Each structure stands twice: as C-alpha cells, then as structure tokens.
Amino acid sequence: MNRNDRRVTIAALVVGVVALVGFWLTSGEQPAENEKAQTTKSYRAKRPVQYYATESRKAERFPFDPNTADSTQLLRLGLQPWQVRNIYRYRSHGGIYRRKEDFARLYGLTVKQYRELEPYIKISSDYLPASTLVGERTREKEKSESKYERDTLRYPVKIKENEHIVLNTADTTQLRKVPGIGAYYAKEIMRYGRWLGGYVSVDQLDEIENFPQNAKQYFVIQDPHPKRLNINRLTLQQLRQHPYINYYRAKTIVDYRRLHGNISSLQDLRFSKDFPPEIIERLEPYVEYE
C-alpha cells in the first residue's frame, strides 16, 4: 500500500473506534437515567398530597355588646376575621351600635346569622343618647306620683262607667278624665296614636307598656281614618318607621316589589314567614297600594 492508502485506512479505523466507544458510553448511561426517572416517579406517587386547611370553629352563643366585644369574643360567635376587622374599623371611626338592628348592617351578615345572634345582643345604656336621661327621669317621676291624687286635684270629676271617650279623636285633657289615666298614660296614648297613624281598635292600647286594663272600658272608636302607608312607593327605612313593620317585613316588601312589581294586596305576602295572618290583619288598615 502506498502512503496515501495507508493514511486513509488508518483514518477509517480511528473513526470506527471512536464510534464504537461513543455507542458504548451512550448505551451504558441510558439505563441509569431511566432508573432515576422511575425512582422519581415512584417517590412522587408515594408522597402524600398536602392541602391547606383552615381551623374550623363552632359558633358559640353568649350575651355580648358589639360596642365593647373584643376580637376573641366576636370570632367565638362565628364571625369571620374580616367582619371583625370591619367592626373594629367602624368603632375606631366613632361608630356606635345604639340598637340591635344597627348590628344587622354588618357587611356579610346573613338574615339567619342575625336572627341567631339578636337575642344575645345587649347594648349598654352608656351608649344611648344623653337626651334619653331626661325622658327617663320624667317618666320615673310621673310614675312615682299617684295618678289618682294628681288628677283629683286638677280634675275632681272622672267620667262615669256608662260614659265614654272617643279614643281616635280625644286629646290629653279628655283622656285624663278616664279613671286610671293620668298625665303619663295620656301622653303615651297620644304618642302611640301618632306613631300608628291613628287608632282603629281599642285593643291597640294593650300595645302600650303596662297599660291599665280597667281603663279600656271607657274608650270607643268612631269613624276611624288612619294615616295610610303607600307600600309600593316608600323606601325600606320609611316603612320601618311604622310600629307594625320591622326590618324583616320592610325588606320582604321591598324584595317583593323588586322581583314581582307592585303589591296589590297584603295577601301577596302571605307566603312569607314574616307576614302571618295576624300581622296582615293588623297592618291592613294602615296601607294603600296606589
């Protein structure tokens, strides 16, 4: 073989050897890589899957004042942490819960939750307006004095058993002539009558706290013309101002109007648990639908 042929032969042998070595190295590493992949897959399969779990709380029920309750108490009641923060923020800005219904405005609080909490809400008298002190002292003073003695001095003659006072048109002077009715109850009768929009039944006097039952026999109703509420036009807050319409009844009326249109009769609301037959009967004289 000449020199050129020898060079070509040697180069071919070198390339062949390099190819064999490369193939051998490649085939030796492949099982190791496959084994590593299978090991990783097996480890992942055996490793338990972990999920983020929050601590579950069982709601407790106990008396609380939303003006003073701390975060621990509020969380024990079943409120969410963000609701507790909203309460703290409201109080830090000078907000005060003066009535139980004020707590119902808490964002995210459902009707069911509020009804469960309502019996346990105890608003301290320290958070009532200072003007209420004047009214309380006046009422206590009037109650402590003998009603009969005061009326005897100014009105020596009471009406007789066969005489009557027209409840829906009487003023305080006439009311105080009724046996058992003094200045305090005369004012309460007038106040509650204005709140109702006018009396339509003598039995409505029972809705005044501690009203003397013996005095009812001296009252009669004649041609009542009570003030009526247009339940298709008034807002929720305006509806709530009537003593026979609380927050839930007002909300039921507003929701019905939003979903079904105008109300033509209170019987339209009879399927709501907030409007049983006795409530519909009491409220009927005070509503209109125009």
PDB file of C-alpha atoms in Angstrom:
ATOM      1  CA  MET A   1       0.000   0.000   0.000  1.00  0.00           C
ATOM      2  CA  ASN A   2       1.277   3.374  -0.835  1.00  0.00           C
ATOM      3  CA  ARG A   3       1.435   6.189   1.666  1.00  0.00           C
ATOM      4  CA  ASN A   4      -1.922   7.754   0.787  1.00  0.00           C
ATOM      5  CA  ASP A   5      -3.760   4.451   1.067  1.00  0.00           C
ATOM      6  CA  ARG A   6      -2.264   3.810   4.491  1.00  0.00           C
ATOM      7  CA  ARG A   7      -3.434   7.224   5.706  1.00  0.00           C
ATOM      8  CA  VAL A   8      -6.976   6.632   4.535  1.00  0.00           C
ATOM      9  CA  THR A   9      -7.065   3.176   6.167  1.00  0.00           C
ATOM     10  CA  ILE A  10      -5.765   4.492   9.500  1.00  0.00           C
ATOM     11  CA  ALA A  11      -8.261   7.376   9.492  1.00  0.00           C
ATOM     12  CA  ALA A  12     -11.143   4.959   8.851  1.00  0.00           C
ATOM     13  CA  LEU A  13     -10.006   2.731  11.737  1.00  0.00           C
ATOM     14  CA  VAL A  14      -9.800   5.733  14.097  1.00  0.00           C
ATOM     15  CA  VAL A  15     -13.314   6.891  13.170  1.00  0.00           C
ATOM     16  CA  GLY A  16     -14.636   3.364  13.686  1.00  0.00           C
ATOM     17  CA  VAL A  17     -13.031   3.080  17.126  1.00  0.00           C
ATOM     18  CA  VAL A  18     -14.407   6.481  18.202  1.00  0.00           C
ATOM     19  CA  ALA A  19     -17.897   5.496  17.008  1.00  0.00           C
ATOM     20  CA  LEU A  20     -17.779   2.240  18.971  1.00  0.00           C
ATOM     21  CA  VAL A  21     -16.627   3.977  22.150  1.00  0.00           C
ATOM     22  CA  GLY A  22     -19.358   6.610  21.820  1.00  0.00           C
ATOM     23  CA  PHE A  23     -22.061   3.982  21.289  1.00  0.00           C
ATOM     24  CA  TRP A  24     -20.839   2.032  24.301  1.00  0.00           C
ATOM     25  CA  LEU A  25     -20.892   5.090  26.564  1.00  0.00           C
ATOM     26  CA  THR A  26     -24.361   6.121  25.402  1.00  0.00           C
ATOM     27  CA  SER A  27     -25.898   2.691  25.870  1.00  0.00           C
ATOM     28  CA  GLY A  28     -24.369   2.436  29.393  1.00  0.00           C
ATOM     29  CA  GLU A  29     -25.873   5.729  30.688  1.00  0.00           C
ATOM     30  CA  GLN A  30     -29.413   5.215  29.346  1.00  0.00           C
ATOM     31  CA  PRO A  31     -30.494   2.606  31.958  1.00  0.00           C
ATOM     32  CA  ALA A  32     -29.235   4.817  34.738  1.00  0.00           C
ATOM     33  CA  GLU A  33     -31.319   7.730  33.504  1.00  0.00           C
ATOM     34  CA  ASN A  34     -34.395   5.533  33.115  1.00  0.00           C
ATOM     35  CA  GLU A  35     -33.883   4.158  36.597  1.00  0.00           C
ATOM     36  CA  LYS A  36     -33.591   7.672  38.005  1.00  0.00           C
ATOM     37  CA  ALA A  37     -36.811   8.757  36.271  1.00  0.00           C
ATOM     38  CA  GLN A  38     -38.671   5.709  37.590  1.00  0.00           C
ATOM     39  CA  THR A  39     -37.376   6.374  41.124  1.00  0.00           C
ATOM     40  CA  THR A  40     -38.552   9.995  40.993  1.00  0.00           C
ATOM     41  CA  LYS A  41     -41.985   8.937  39.715  1.00  0.00           C
ATOM     42  CA  SER A  42     -42.320   6.306  42.454  1.00  0.00           C
ATOM     43  CA  TYR A  43     -41.360   8.838  45.161  1.00  0.00           C
ATOM     44  CA  ARG A  44     -43.949  11.301  43.927  1.00  0.00           C
ATOM     45  CA  ALA A  45     -46.615   8.599  43.901  1.00  0.00           C
ATOM     46  CA  LYS A  46     -45.864   7.601  47.495  1.00  0.00           C
ATOM     47  CA  ARG A  47     -45.594  11.164  48.834  1.00  0.00           C
ATOM     48  CA  PRO A  48     -48.907  12.198  50.467  1.00  0.00           C
ATOM     49  CA  VAL A  49     -50.734  15.122  48.876  1.00  0.00           C
ATOM     50  CA  GLN A  50     -50.988  18.042  51.279  1.00  0.00           C
ATOM     51  CA  TYR A  51     -53.757  20.649  51.222  1.00  0.00           C
ATOM     52  CA  TYR A  52     -54.084  23.931  53.068  1.00  0.00           C
ATOM     53  CA  ALA A  53     -56.606  23.532  55.861  1.00  0.00           C
ATOM     54  CA  THR A  54     -58.162  26.312  57.935  1.00  0.00           C
ATOM     55  CA  GLU A  55     -59.168  25.863  61.530  1.00  0.00           C
ATOM     56  CA  SER A  56     -62.881  25.118  61.824  1.00  0.00           C
ATOM     57  CA  ARG A  57     -64.739  26.970  64.573  1.00  0.00           C
ATOM     58  CA  LYS A  58     -68.014  26.013  66.179  1.00  0.00           C
ATOM     59  CA  ALA A  59     -70.135  29.113  66.708  1.00  0.00           C
ATOM     60  CA  GLU A  60     -70.953  29.834  70.343  1.00  0.00           C
ATOM     61  CA  ARG A  61     -73.849  31.833  71.738  1.00  0.00           C
ATOM     62  CA  PHE A  62     -73.487  34.166  74.718  1.00  0.00           C
ATOM     63  CA  PRO A  63     -74.516  37.759  75.585  1.00  0.00           C
ATOM     64  CA  PHE A  64     -72.292  40.397  74.006  1.00  0.00           C
ATOM     65  CA  ASP A  65     -72.196  44.135  73.395  1.00  0.00           C
ATOM     66  CA  PRO A  66     -70.967  44.953  69.856  1.00  0.00           C
ATOM     67  CA  ASN A  67     -69.627  48.258  71.190  1.00  0.00           C
ATOM     68  CA  THR A  68     -67.189  46.571  73.597  1.00  0.00           C
ATOM     69  CA  ALA A  69     -66.747  42.933  72.481  1.00  0.00           C
ATOM     70  CA  ASP A  70     -63.136  42.071  71.634  1.00  0.00           C
ATOM     71  CA  SER A  71     -61.943  40.065  68.653  1.00  0.00           C
ATOM     72  CA  THR A  72     -61.817  36.780  70.585  1.00  0.00           C
ATOM     73  CA  GLN A  73     -65.470  37.045  71.570  1.00  0.00           C
ATOM     74  CA  LEU A  74     -66.562  38.062  68.069  1.00  0.00           C
ATOM     75  CA  LEU A  75     -64.724  35.122  66.498  1.00  0.00           C
ATOM     76  CA  ARG A  76     -66.280  32.737  69.022  1.00  0.00           C
ATOM     77  CA  LEU A  77     -69.693  33.958  67.867  1.00  0.00           C
ATOM     78  CA  GLY A  78     -68.909  32.637  64.392  1.00  0.00           C
ATOM     79  CA  LEU A  79     -67.998  35.921  62.671  1.00  0.00           C
ATOM     80  CA  GLN A  80     -65.292  35.911  60.022  1.00  0.00           C
ATOM     81  CA  PRO A  81     -61.961  37.668  60.693  1.00  0.00           C
ATOM     82  CA  TRP A  82     -62.681  40.266  58.001  1.00  0.00           C
ATOM     83  CA  GLN A  83     -66.050  41.010  59.637  1.00  0.00           C
ATOM     84  CA  VAL A  84     -64.308  41.511  62.976  1.00  0.00           C
ATOM     85  CA  ARG A  85     -61.921  43.959  61.290  1.00  0.00           C
ATOM     86  CA  ASN A  86     -64.896  45.863  59.872  1.00  0.00           C
ATOM     87  CA  ILE A  87     -66.414  46.138  63.369  1.00  0.00           C
ATOM     88  CA  TYR A  88     -63.146  47.458  64.783  1.00  0.00           C
ATOM     89  CA  ARG A  89     -62.820  49.923  61.891  1.00  0.00           C
ATOM     90  CA  TYR A  90     -66.412  51.130  62.422  1.00  0.00           C
ATOM     91  CA  ARG A  91     -65.814  51.678  66.145  1.00  0.00           C
ATOM     92  CA  SER A  92     -62.452  53.397  65.565  1.00  0.00           C
ATOM     93  CA  HIS A  93     -64.217  55.984  63.398  1.00  0.00           C
ATOM     94  CA  GLY A  94     -66.668  56.809  66.171  1.00  0.00           C
ATOM     95  CA  GLY A  95     -69.419  54.409  65.109  1.00  0.00           C
ATOM     96  CA  ILE A  96     -71.811  53.267  67.862  1.00  0.00           C
ATOM     97  CA  TYR A  97     -74.362  50.465  67.883  1.00  0.00           C
ATOM     98  CA  ARG A  98     -77.343  52.089  69.609  1.00  0.00           C
ATOM     99  CA  ARG A  99     -79.936  49.427  68.732  1.00  0.00           C
ATOM    100  CA  LYS A 100     -79.830  45.729  67.968  1.00  0.00           C
ATOM    101  CA  GLU A 101     -80.910  46.475  64.407  1.00  0.00           C
ATOM    102  CA  ASP A 102     -77.727  48.515  63.866  1.00  0.00           C
ATOM    103  CA  PHE A 103     -75.698  45.286  64.044  1.00  0.00           C
ATOM    104  CA  ALA A 104     -77.729  43.875  61.128  1.00  0.00           C
ATOM    105  CA  ARG A 105     -75.931  46.342  58.842  1.00  0.00           C
ATOM    106  CA  LEU A 106     -72.647  44.430  59.284  1.00  0.00           C
ATOM    107  CA  TYR A 107     -71.439  43.547  55.789  1.00  0.00           C
ATOM    108  CA  GLY A 108     -71.699  39.834  55.013  1.00  0.00           C
ATOM    109  CA  LEU A 109     -74.042  39.037  57.921  1.00  0.00           C
ATOM    110  CA  THR A 110     -76.932  36.860  56.740  1.00  0.00           C
ATOM    111  CA  VAL A 111     -80.515  37.010  57.987  1.00  0.00           C
ATOM    112  CA  LYS A 112     -80.116  33.587  59.601  1.00  0.00           C
ATOM    113  CA  GLN A 113     -76.967  34.646  61.465  1.00  0.00           C
ATOM    114  CA  TYR A 114     -78.563  37.874  62.687  1.00  0.00           C
ATOM    115  CA  ARG A 115     -81.678  36.116  63.950  1.00  0.00           C
ATOM    116  CA  GLU A 116     -79.497  33.680  65.890  1.00  0.00           C
ATOM    117  CA  LEU A 117     -77.403  36.498  67.391  1.00  0.00           C
ATOM    118  CA  GLU A 118     -80.216  39.005  68.065  1.00  0.00           C
ATOM    119  CA  PRO A 119     -81.349  37.536  71.434  1.00  0.00           C
ATOM    120  CA  TYR A 120     -77.761  37.763  72.712  1.00  0.00           C
ATOM    121  CA  ILE A 121     -77.071  41.376  71.687  1.00  0.00           C
ATOM    122  CA  LYS A 122     -77.041  43.541  74.826  1.00  0.00           C
ATOM    123  CA  ILE A 123     -76.495  47.249  74.170  1.00  0.00           C
ATOM    124  CA  SER A 124     -75.240  49.048  77.267  1.00  0.00           C
ATOM    125  CA  SER A 125     -77.218  52.114  78.301  1.00  0.00           C
ATOM    126  CA  ASP A 126     -73.904  54.008  78.312  1.00  0.00           C
ATOM    127  CA  TYR A 127     -74.094  54.179  74.518  1.00  0.00           C
ATOM    128  CA  LEU A 128     -77.611  55.637  74.300  1.00  0.00           C
ATOM    129  CA  PRO A 129     -78.012  59.359  73.535  1.00  0.00           C
ATOM    130  CA  ALA A 130     -77.693  61.513  76.655  1.00  0.00           C
ATOM    131  CA  SER A 131     -81.084  63.072  75.867  1.00  0.00           C
ATOM    132  CA  THR A 132     -82.777  59.829  76.940  1.00  0.00           C
ATOM    133  CA  LEU A 133     -81.822  60.564  80.557  1.00  0.00           C
ATOM    134  CA  VAL A 134     -84.222  63.490  80.629  1.00  0.00           C
ATOM    135  CA  GLY A 135     -87.113  61.407  79.342  1.00  0.00           C
ATOM    136  CA  GLU A 136     -86.397  58.520  81.737  1.00  0.00           C
ATOM    137  CA  ARG A 137     -86.273  60.777  84.779  1.00  0.00           C
ATOM    138  CA  THR A 138     -89.502  62.474  83.769  1.00  0.00           C
ATOM    139  CA  ARG A 139     -91.302  59.166  83.344  1.00  0.00           C
ATOM    140  CA  GLU A 140     -89.973  57.828  86.630  1.00  0.00           C
ATOM    141  CA  LYS A 141     -91.112  60.949  88.435  1.00  0.00           C
ATOM    142  CA  GLU A 142     -94.589  60.774  86.944  1.00  0.00           C
ATOM    143  CA  LYS A 143     -94.920  57.085  87.754  1.00  0.00           C
ATOM    144  CA  SER A 144     -93.800  57.609  91.331  1.00  0.00           C
ATOM    145  CA  GLU A 145     -96.530  60.153  91.902  1.00  0.00           C
ATOM    146  CA  SER A 146    -100.069  58.972  92.462  1.00  0.00           C
ATOM    147  CA  LYS A 147    -102.029  59.384  89.243  1.00  0.00           C
ATOM    148  CA  TYR A 148    -105.332  59.499  91.069  1.00  0.00           C
ATOM    149  CA  GLU A 149    -104.132  62.139  93.549  1.00  0.00           C
ATOM    150  CA  ARG A 150    -102.816  64.453  90.824  1.00  0.00           C
ATOM    151  CA  ASP A 151    -105.952  64.099  88.739  1.00  0.00           C
ATOM    152  CA  THR A 152    -108.212  64.594  91.744  1.00  0.00           C
ATOM    153  CA  LEU A 153    -106.656  67.984  92.392  1.00  0.00           C
ATOM    154  CA  ARG A 154    -106.992  69.232  88.818  1.00  0.00           C
ATOM    155  CA  TYR A 155    -109.936  67.142  87.620  1.00  0.00           C
ATOM    156  CA  PRO A 156    -112.106  66.276  90.661  1.00  0.00           C
ATOM    157  CA  VAL A 157    -114.734  64.570  88.491  1.00  0.00           C
ATOM    158  CA  LYS A 158    -113.957  61.476  86.447  1.00  0.00           C
ATOM    159  CA  ILE A 159    -116.343  60.180  83.844  1.00  0.00           C
ATOM    160  CA  LYS A 160    -118.877  57.588  84.955  1.00  0.00           C
ATOM    161  CA  GLU A 161    -118.953  53.925  83.975  1.00  0.00           C
ATOM    162  CA  ASN A 162    -121.633  54.476  81.339  1.00  0.00           C
ATOM    163  CA  GLU A 163    -119.710  57.366  79.726  1.00  0.00           C
ATOM    164  CA  HIS A 164    -117.090  57.001  77.030  1.00  0.00           C
ATOM    165  CA  ILE A 165    -114.233  58.842  75.347  1.00  0.00           C
ATOM    166  CA  VAL A 166    -113.659  58.574  71.596  1.00  0.00           C
ATOM    167  CA  LEU A 167    -110.129  57.213  71.508  1.00  0.00           C
ATOM    168  CA  ASN A 168    -109.218  58.185  67.949  1.00  0.00           C
ATOM    169  CA  THR A 169    -110.171  61.870  68.409  1.00  0.00           C
ATOM    170  CA  ALA A 170    -109.538  62.584  72.122  1.00  0.00           C
ATOM    171  CA  ASP A 171    -106.869  64.987  73.366  1.00  0.00           C
ATOM    172  CA  THR A 172    -104.889  64.745  76.607  1.00  0.00           C
ATOM    173  CA  THR A 173    -107.453  66.798  78.550  1.00  0.00           C
ATOM    174  CA  GLN A 174    -110.218  64.335  77.714  1.00  0.00           C
ATOM    175  CA  LEU A 175    -108.008  61.308  78.258  1.00  0.00           C
ATOM    176  CA  ARG A 176    -107.128  62.352  81.802  1.00  0.00           C
ATOM    177  CA  LYS A 177    -110.802  62.279  82.742  1.00  0.00           C
ATOM    178  CA  VAL A 178    -110.787  58.499  82.323  1.00  0.00           C
ATOM    179  CA  PRO A 179    -110.381  56.611  85.641  1.00  0.00           C
ATOM    180  CA  GLY A 180    -106.878  55.173  85.803  1.00  0.00           C
ATOM    181  CA  ILE A 181    -105.435  57.558  83.208  1.00  0.00           C
ATOM    182  CA  GLY A 182    -103.095  60.246  84.436  1.00  0.00           C
ATOM    183  CA  ALA A 183    -100.652  62.600  82.729  1.00  0.00           C
ATOM    184  CA  TYR A 184     -98.201  59.824  81.879  1.00  0.00           C
ATOM    185  CA  TYR A 185    -100.625  57.464  80.155  1.00  0.00           C
ATOM    186  CA  ALA A 186    -102.445  60.353  78.468  1.00  0.00           C
ATOM    187  CA  LYS A 187     -99.158  61.321  76.809  1.00  0.00           C
ATOM    188  CA  GLU A 188     -98.380  57.688  75.956  1.00  0.00           C
ATOM    189  CA  ILE A 189    -101.791  57.234  74.303  1.00  0.00           C
ATOM    190  CA  MET A 190    -101.224  60.328  72.175  1.00  0.00           C
ATOM    191  CA  ARG A 191     -97.646  59.359  71.332  1.00  0.00           C
ATOM    192  CA  TYR A 192     -98.522  55.814  70.277  1.00  0.00           C
ATOM    193  CA  GLY A 193    -101.524  57.031  68.300  1.00  0.00           C
ATOM    194  CA  ARG A 194     -99.299  59.350  66.275  1.00  0.00           C
ATOM    195  CA  TRP A 195     -96.820  56.517  65.711  1.00  0.00           C
ATOM    196  CA  LEU A 196     -99.565  54.218  64.457  1.00  0.00           C
ATOM    197  CA  GLY A 197    -101.168  56.858  62.299  1.00  0.00           C
ATOM    198  CA  GLY A 198    -104.401  56.717  64.297  1.00  0.00           C
ATOM    199  CA  TYR A 199    -106.244  54.124  66.376  1.00  0.00           C
ATOM    200  CA  VAL A 200    -108.636  51.693  64.692  1.00  0.00           C
ATOM    201  CA  SER A 201    -109.273  49.469  67.726  1.00  0.00           C
ATOM    202  CA  VAL A 202    -109.408  49.940  71.489  1.00  0.00           C
ATOM    203  CA  ASP A 203    -107.345  46.753  71.849  1.00  0.00           C
ATOM    204  CA  GLN A 204    -104.358  48.620  70.442  1.00  0.00           C
ATOM    205  CA  LEU A 205    -103.999  50.209  73.882  1.00  0.00           C
ATOM    206  CA  ASP A 206    -102.639  46.846  75.065  1.00  0.00           C
ATOM    207  CA  GLU A 207     -99.545  47.579  72.983  1.00  0.00           C
ATOM    208  CA  ILE A 208     -98.636  50.371  75.417  1.00  0.00           C
ATOM    209  CA  GLU A 209     -96.412  49.038  78.173  1.00  0.00           C
ATOM    210  CA  ASN A 210     -98.275  48.300  81.440  1.00  0.00           C
ATOM    211  CA  PHE A 211    -101.450  49.982  80.253  1.00  0.00           C
ATOM    212  CA  PRO A 212    -104.223  49.745  82.925  1.00  0.00           C
ATOM    213  CA  GLN A 213    -106.770  47.234  81.621  1.00  0.00           C
ATOM    214  CA  ASN A 214    -109.673  48.668  83.632  1.00  0.00           C
ATOM    215  CA  ALA A 215    -109.428  51.911  81.649  1.00  0.00           C
ATOM    216  CA  LYS A 216    -110.190  50.267  78.286  1.00  0.00           C
ATOM    217  CA  GLN A 217    -113.922  50.033  79.026  1.00  0.00           C
ATOM    218  CA  TYR A 218    -114.218  53.840  78.841  1.00  0.00           C
ATOM    219  CA  PHE A 219    -112.965  54.096  75.254  1.00  0.00           C
ATOM    220  CA  VAL A 220    -114.723  53.676  71.923  1.00  0.00           C
ATOM    221  CA  ILE A 221    -113.698  54.070  68.270  1.00  0.00           C
ATOM    222  CA  GLN A 222    -115.806  56.166  65.918  1.00  0.00           C
ATOM    223  CA  ASP A 223    -115.312  56.546  62.168  1.00  0.00           C
ATOM    224  CA  PRO A 224    -111.525  55.914  62.118  1.00  0.00           C
ATOM    225  CA  HIS A 225    -109.442  57.470  59.356  1.00  0.00           C
ATOM    226  CA  PRO A 226    -105.892  56.225  59.970  1.00  0.00           C
ATOM    227  CA  LYS A 227    -102.920  57.540  58.049  1.00  0.00           C
ATOM    228  CA  ARG A 228    -102.021  55.044  55.334  1.00  0.00           C
ATOM    229  CA  LEU A 229     -98.618  53.987  54.005  1.00  0.00           C
ATOM    230  CA  ASN A 230     -98.103  53.538  50.291  1.00  0.00           C
ATOM    231  CA  ILE A 231     -96.116  50.315  50.407  1.00  0.00           C
ATOM    232  CA  ASN A 232     -95.380  50.487  46.673  1.00  0.00           C
ATOM    233  CA  ARG A 233     -93.573  53.821  46.967  1.00  0.00           C
ATOM    234  CA  LEU A 234     -91.907  54.058  50.379  1.00  0.00           C
ATOM    235  CA  THR A 235     -88.298  53.026  50.963  1.00  0.00           C
ATOM    236  CA  LEU A 236     -87.188  50.361  53.416  1.00  0.00           C
ATOM    237  CA  GLN A 237     -86.259  52.951  56.043  1.00  0.00           C
ATOM    238  CA  GLN A 238     -89.596  54.756  55.666  1.00  0.00           C
ATOM    239  CA  LEU A 239     -91.550  51.510  56.001  1.00  0.00           C
ATOM    240  CA  ARG A 240     -89.636  50.598  59.170  1.00  0.00           C
ATOM    241  CA  GLN A 241     -90.930  53.677  60.961  1.00  0.00           C
ATOM    242  CA  HIS A 242     -94.348  52.083  61.459  1.00  0.00           C
ATOM    243  CA  PRO A 243     -94.642  50.003  64.682  1.00  0.00           C
ATOM    244  CA  TYR A 244     -96.133  47.049  62.793  1.00  0.00           C
ATOM    245  CA  ILE A 245     -93.312  46.877  60.212  1.00  0.00           C
ATOM    246  CA  ASN A 246     -89.911  45.764  61.452  1.00  0.00           C
ATOM    247  CA  TYR A 247     -86.717  45.442  59.407  1.00  0.00           C
ATOM    248  CA  TYR A 248     -87.537  41.980  58.029  1.00  0.00           C
ATOM    249  CA  ARG A 249     -91.085  42.892  56.981  1.00  0.00           C
ATOM    250  CA  ALA A 250     -89.859  46.054  55.284  1.00  0.00           C
ATOM    251  CA  LYS A 251     -87.181  44.065  53.461  1.00  0.00           C
ATOM    252  CA  THR A 252     -89.760  41.467  52.372  1.00  0.00           C
ATOM    253  CA  ILE A 253     -91.925  44.263  50.903  1.00  0.00           C
ATOM    254  CA  VAL A 254     -89.003  45.855  49.060  1.00  0.00           C
ATOM    255  CA  ASP A 255     -87.765  42.483  47.737  1.00  0.00           C
ATOM    256  CA  TYR A 256     -91.239  41.564  46.502  1.00  0.00           C
ATOM    257  CA  ARG A 257     -91.552  44.863  44.641  1.00  0.00           C
ATOM    258  CA  ARG A 258     -88.132  44.342  43.053  1.00  0.00           C
ATOM    259  CA  LEU A 259     -88.897  40.789  41.907  1.00  0.00           C
ATOM    260  CA  HIS A 260     -92.637  40.903  41.135  1.00  0.00           C
ATOM    261  CA  GLY A 261     -93.635  44.545  40.752  1.00  0.00           C
ATOM    262  CA  ASN A 262     -96.237  46.484  42.723  1.00  0.00           C
ATOM    263  CA  ILE A 263     -98.166  44.881  45.571  1.00  0.00           C
ATOM    264  CA  SER A 264    -101.929  44.814  45.034  1.00  0.00           C
ATOM    265  CA  SER A 265    -102.828  43.310  48.424  1.00  0.00           C
ATOM    266  CA  LEU A 266    -101.072  42.218  51.591  1.00  0.00           C
ATOM    267  CA  GLN A 267    -102.226  38.723  50.682  1.00  0.00           C
ATOM    268  CA  ASP A 268     -99.456  38.804  48.070  1.00  0.00           C
ATOM    269  CA  LEU A 269     -97.051  38.484  51.012  1.00  0.00           C
ATOM    270  CA  ARG A 270     -98.902  35.687  52.815  1.00  0.00           C
ATOM    271  CA  PHE A 271     -96.322  33.059  51.827  1.00  0.00           C
ATOM    272  CA  SER A 272     -93.586  34.925  53.696  1.00  0.00           C
ATOM    273  CA  LYS A 273     -92.987  33.808  57.254  1.00  0.00           C
ATOM    274  CA  ASP A 274     -92.729  37.470  58.257  1.00  0.00           C
ATOM    275  CA  PHE A 275     -96.369  38.066  57.291  1.00  0.00           C
ATOM    276  CA  PRO A 276     -98.574  35.580  59.171  1.00  0.00           C
ATOM    277  CA  PRO A 277    -102.372  36.162  59.039  1.00  0.00           C
ATOM    278  CA  GLU A 278    -102.495  38.105  62.321  1.00  0.00           C
ATOM    279  CA  ILE A 279     -99.858  40.606  61.111  1.00  0.00           C
ATOM    280  CA  ILE A 280    -101.659  41.094  57.796  1.00  0.00           C
ATOM    281  CA  GLU A 281    -104.913  41.762  59.673  1.00  0.00           C
ATOM    282  CA  ARG A 282    -103.285  44.331  61.983  1.00  0.00           C
ATOM    283  CA  LEU A 283    -101.479  46.113  59.159  1.00  0.00           C
ATOM    284  CA  GLU A 284    -104.307  46.166  56.595  1.00  0.00           C
ATOM    285  CA  PRO A 285    -105.957  49.434  57.839  1.00  0.00           C
ATOM    286  CA  TYR A 286    -102.630  51.285  57.545  1.00  0.00           C
ATOM    287  CA  VAL A 287    -101.597  50.512  53.959  1.00  0.00           C
ATOM    288  CA  GLU A 288    -102.566  51.626  50.488  1.00  0.00           C
ATOM    289  CA  TYR A 289    -101.387  50.446  47.087  1.00  0.00           C
ATOM    290  CA  GLU A 290    -101.631  53.417  44.712  1.00  0.00           C
TER     291      GLU A 290
END
